[in-house]
C-alpha positions as CSV (number, residue, x, y, z in Angstrom):
1,X,-78.7,-206.1,-140.5
2,X,-81.5,-204.5,-138.3
3,X,-81.8,-200.7,-138.7
4,X,-84.0,-200.1,-135.8
5,X,-81.4,-200.2,-133.1
6,X,-79.4,-197.4,-131.4
7,X,-76.0,-197.5,-129.9
8,X,-76.1,-196.5,-126.0
9,X,-72.9,-194.9,-124.7
10,X,-71.6,-196.1,-121.5
11,X,-67.9,-196.1,-120.0
12,X,-65.5,-195.0,-122.5
13,X,-62.6,-197.4,-123.2
14,X,-60.2,-194.9,-121.5
15,X,-62.3,-194.9,-118.3
16,X,-62.4,-198.7,-118.4
17,X,-58.7,-198.9,-118.9
18,X,-57.9,-196.5,-115.9
19,X,-60.3,-198.5,-113.6
20,X,-58.9,-202.0,-114.7
21,X,-55.3,-200.6,-114.8
22,X,-54.9,-202.4,-118.1
23,X,-55.1,-201.7,-122.0
24,X,-57.1,-204.3,-124.3
25,X,-55.5,-205.5,-127.5
26,X,-55.9,-208.5,-130.0
27,X,-52.9,-210.7,-130.8
28,X,-53.9,-212.5,-133.9
29,X,-51.8,-215.8,-134.4
30,X,-51.9,-217.0,-138.0
31,X,-50.1,-220.0,-139.7
32,X,-50.4,-223.4,-141.1
33,X,-51.9,-226.4,-139.0
34,X,-49.1,-227.8,-136.7
35,X,-47.2,-224.5,-137.1
36,X,-47.2,-224.0,-133.2
37,X,-49.8,-221.3,-133.1
38,X,-51.9,-222.9,-130.2
39,X,-48.9,-224.2,-128.2
40,X,-47.3,-220.5,-128.3
41,X,-50.7,-219.0,-127.6
42,X,-51.2,-221.2,-124.5
43,X,-48.0,-220.3,-123.2
44,X,-48.3,-216.7,-123.7
45,X,-51.7,-216.7,-122.0
46,X,-50.3,-218.4,-119.0
47,X,-47.5,-216.2,-119.0
48,X,-49.7,-213.0,-119.1
49,X,-52.0,-214.3,-116.4
50,X,-49.2,-214.9,-114.2
51,X,-48.1,-211.3,-114.6
52,X,-51.6,-210.2,-113.3
53,X,-53.0,-209.3,-116.7
54,X,-56.5,-210.2,-117.9
55,X,-56.1,-212.4,-120.9
56,X,-58.4,-214.8,-122.9
57,X,-57.6,-217.2,-125.6
58,X,-59.8,-217.9,-128.6
59,X,-59.1,-221.1,-130.7
60,X,-60.8,-223.8,-132.5
61,X,-61.7,-225.7,-129.2
62,X,-63.7,-223.1,-127.8
63,X,-65.3,-221.7,-130.9
64,X,-65.7,-224.3,-133.6
65,X,-67.5,-226.3,-131.1
66,X,-69.7,-223.6,-129.9
67,X,-70.1,-220.0,-131.6
68,X,-69.1,-221.3,-135.1
69,X,-70.5,-224.9,-134.9
70,X,-72.7,-224.3,-137.9
71,X,-69.7,-223.4,-140.2
72,X,-67.7,-225.6,-142.3
73,X,-64.4,-225.2,-144.1
74,X,-65.6,-223.8,-147.6
75,X,-64.0,-220.3,-148.4
76,X,-67.2,-218.7,-147.4
77,X,-67.4,-220.3,-144.2
78,X,-63.8,-219.7,-143.5
79,X,-64.6,-216.1,-144.2
80,X,-67.5,-216.0,-141.8
81,X,-65.6,-217.9,-139.1
82,X,-62.8,-215.3,-139.1
83,X,-65.6,-212.4,-139.0
84,X,-67.2,-213.8,-135.9
85,X,-63.8,-214.5,-134.2
86,X,-62.7,-211.0,-135.0
87,X,-66.0,-209.5,-133.7
88,X,-65.7,-211.4,-130.3
89,X,-61.9,-210.6,-130.1
90,X,-62.7,-207.0,-130.6
91,X,-65.3,-207.1,-127.7
92,X,-62.7,-208.8,-125.4
93,X,-60.2,-206.1,-126.4
94,X,-62.8,-203.2,-125.8
95,X,-63.1,-204.6,-122.3
96,X,-59.4,-204.1,-121.6
97,X,-58.7,-207.8,-122.1
98,X,-55.9,-209.0,-124.0
99,X,-57.5,-211.3,-126.5
100,X,-55.4,-214.1,-128.1
101,X,-56.8,-215.7,-131.3
102,X,-55.3,-218.9,-132.6
103,X,-56.7,-219.9,-136.0
104,X,-55.1,-220.6,-139.4
105,X,-56.9,-217.8,-141.0
106,X,-55.4,-218.5,-144.4
107,X,-56.8,-215.6,-146.5
108,X,-55.3,-212.2,-146.4
109,X,-58.7,-210.4,-147.2
110,X,-60.2,-212.1,-144.0
111,X,-57.2,-211.0,-141.8
112,X,-57.5,-207.5,-143.2
113,X,-61.2,-207.6,-142.3
114,X,-60.2,-208.4,-138.7
115,X,-57.6,-205.7,-138.7
116,X,-60.2,-203.1,-140.0
117,X,-62.7,-204.0,-137.4
118,X,-60.2,-203.1,-134.7
119,X,-59.2,-199.8,-136.6
120,X,-62.8,-198.9,-136.7
121,X,-63.3,-196.1,-134.2
122,X,-67.2,-195.7,-134.8
123,X,-69.0,-195.5,-131.4
124,X,-65.8,-195.8,-129.6
125,X,-63.1,-193.4,-128.4
126,X,-60.1,-194.9,-130.2
127,X,-59.1,-197.8,-132.5
128,X,-58.0,-201.1,-130.8
129,X,-54.5,-202.4,-131.1
130,X,-54.3,-205.5,-133.7
131,X,-51.1,-207.3,-133.6
132,X,-50.7,-210.0,-136.2
133,X,-48.4,-212.8,-135.2
134,X,-47.1,-214.9,-138.2
135,X,-46.1,-218.5,-136.9
136,X,-44.0,-219.4,-140.0
137,X,-43.2,-222.9,-140.9
138,X,-42.4,-224.7,-144.2
139,X,-45.3,-227.1,-144.9
140,X,-42.8,-230.1,-145.0
141,X,-41.9,-229.5,-141.4
142,X,-45.6,-229.1,-140.3
143,X,-46.2,-232.4,-142.0
144,X,-43.4,-233.9,-140.1
145,X,-45.1,-232.7,-136.8
146,X,-48.7,-233.5,-137.9
147,X,-49.8,-234.4,-134.3
148,X,-53.5,-235.0,-135.2
149,X,-52.6,-236.9,-138.6
150,X,-54.4,-234.2,-140.5
151,X,-51.7,-233.8,-143.4
152,X,-51.6,-237.6,-143.8
153,X,-55.4,-237.6,-144.2
154,X,-55.5,-234.7,-146.4
155,X,-52.7,-236.3,-148.7
156,X,-55.0,-239.3,-148.7
157,X,-57.7,-237.3,-150.0
158,X,-59.7,-238.0,-146.7
159,X,-59.9,-234.0,-145.9
160,X,-61.1,-231.8,-148.5
161,X,-59.9,-228.1,-148.9
162,X,-56.9,-228.6,-146.3
163,X,-54.7,-225.7,-145.9
164,X,-51.3,-226.1,-147.4
165,X,-52.3,-229.1,-149.3
166,X,-55.5,-228.5,-151.0
167,X,-56.3,-225.1,-150.2
168,X,-54.1,-222.1,-150.2
169,X,-52.4,-220.3,-147.3
170,X,-51.6,-216.6,-148.2
171,X,-48.8,-215.5,-146.0
172,X,-48.8,-212.1,-144.0
173,X,-46.6,-209.5,-146.0
174,X,-46.2,-207.2,-143.2
175,X,-47.1,-209.0,-139.8
176,X,-46.1,-207.0,-136.6
177,X,-44.3,-210.1,-135.3
178,X,-42.8,-213.1,-137.5
179,X,-41.8,-216.1,-135.9
180,X,-40.1,-218.9,-137.4
181,X,-41.5,-221.6,-135.3
182,X,-39.0,-224.6,-136.6
183,X,-36.1,-222.4,-135.3
184,X,-37.7,-220.7,-132.0
185,X,-38.5,-222.4,-129.0
186,X,-41.8,-221.7,-127.3
187,X,-40.2,-219.7,-124.6
188,X,-38.3,-217.6,-127.1
189,X,-41.5,-216.9,-128.9
190,X,-43.4,-215.8,-125.8
191,X,-40.5,-213.6,-124.8
192,X,-40.5,-212.0,-128.2
193,X,-44.2,-211.2,-128.1
194,X,-44.1,-210.0,-124.7
195,X,-41.5,-207.8,-125.5
196,X,-43.3,-206.3,-128.5
197,X,-46.5,-205.7,-126.3
198,X,-44.4,-203.9,-123.6
199,X,-42.6,-201.7,-126.1
200,X,-46.0,-200.7,-127.7
201,X,-47.1,-199.7,-124.0
202,X,-49.8,-202.5,-123.9
203,X,-48.6,-204.1,-120.7
204,X,-48.4,-202.4,-117.3
205,X,-46.2,-204.9,-115.9
206,X,-45.2,-204.2,-112.1
207,X,-47.7,-201.1,-111.9
């Protein structure tokens, strides 16, 4: 890390929030492949945008093919993948945008790093809200969905270190929001998350 750089203060987050009439936060979706993370995140993004709230979704399609295209799926690369995503999400949240991240993020330690980054108030006026959303589904149900045929390939040994089959998934112990996707519709999930954000004072709907 470079040591010859200096942080230059500009607008405070509170000033930016007042000017944009919105608060920033990160909504971190985690769960197995085919759990419904991206489907729910896409629907939530659309819903919040329709409410007039600046929202942006980060997922494998716009991160793995760009920012993180140099990373594979080893434990070390997965850790670096999540660290970079967390840093980018924090920047979006700091800009008073609602950042939605949709990644398996299988390791508790990596998700804790993401949470800690948002809690770090160094060079800022306050911590950033970090909402972990656990999209919970039994691996058997995820395999039945398997829209991309990934579980089938993993079972056949064609994909190495596949989460839930040949690599572990460490479920969150105390997520802010816990959704059982095999029992909850996309609309119900979006409503549940929206209500949580509103109850936390993170949405200024109708203002």
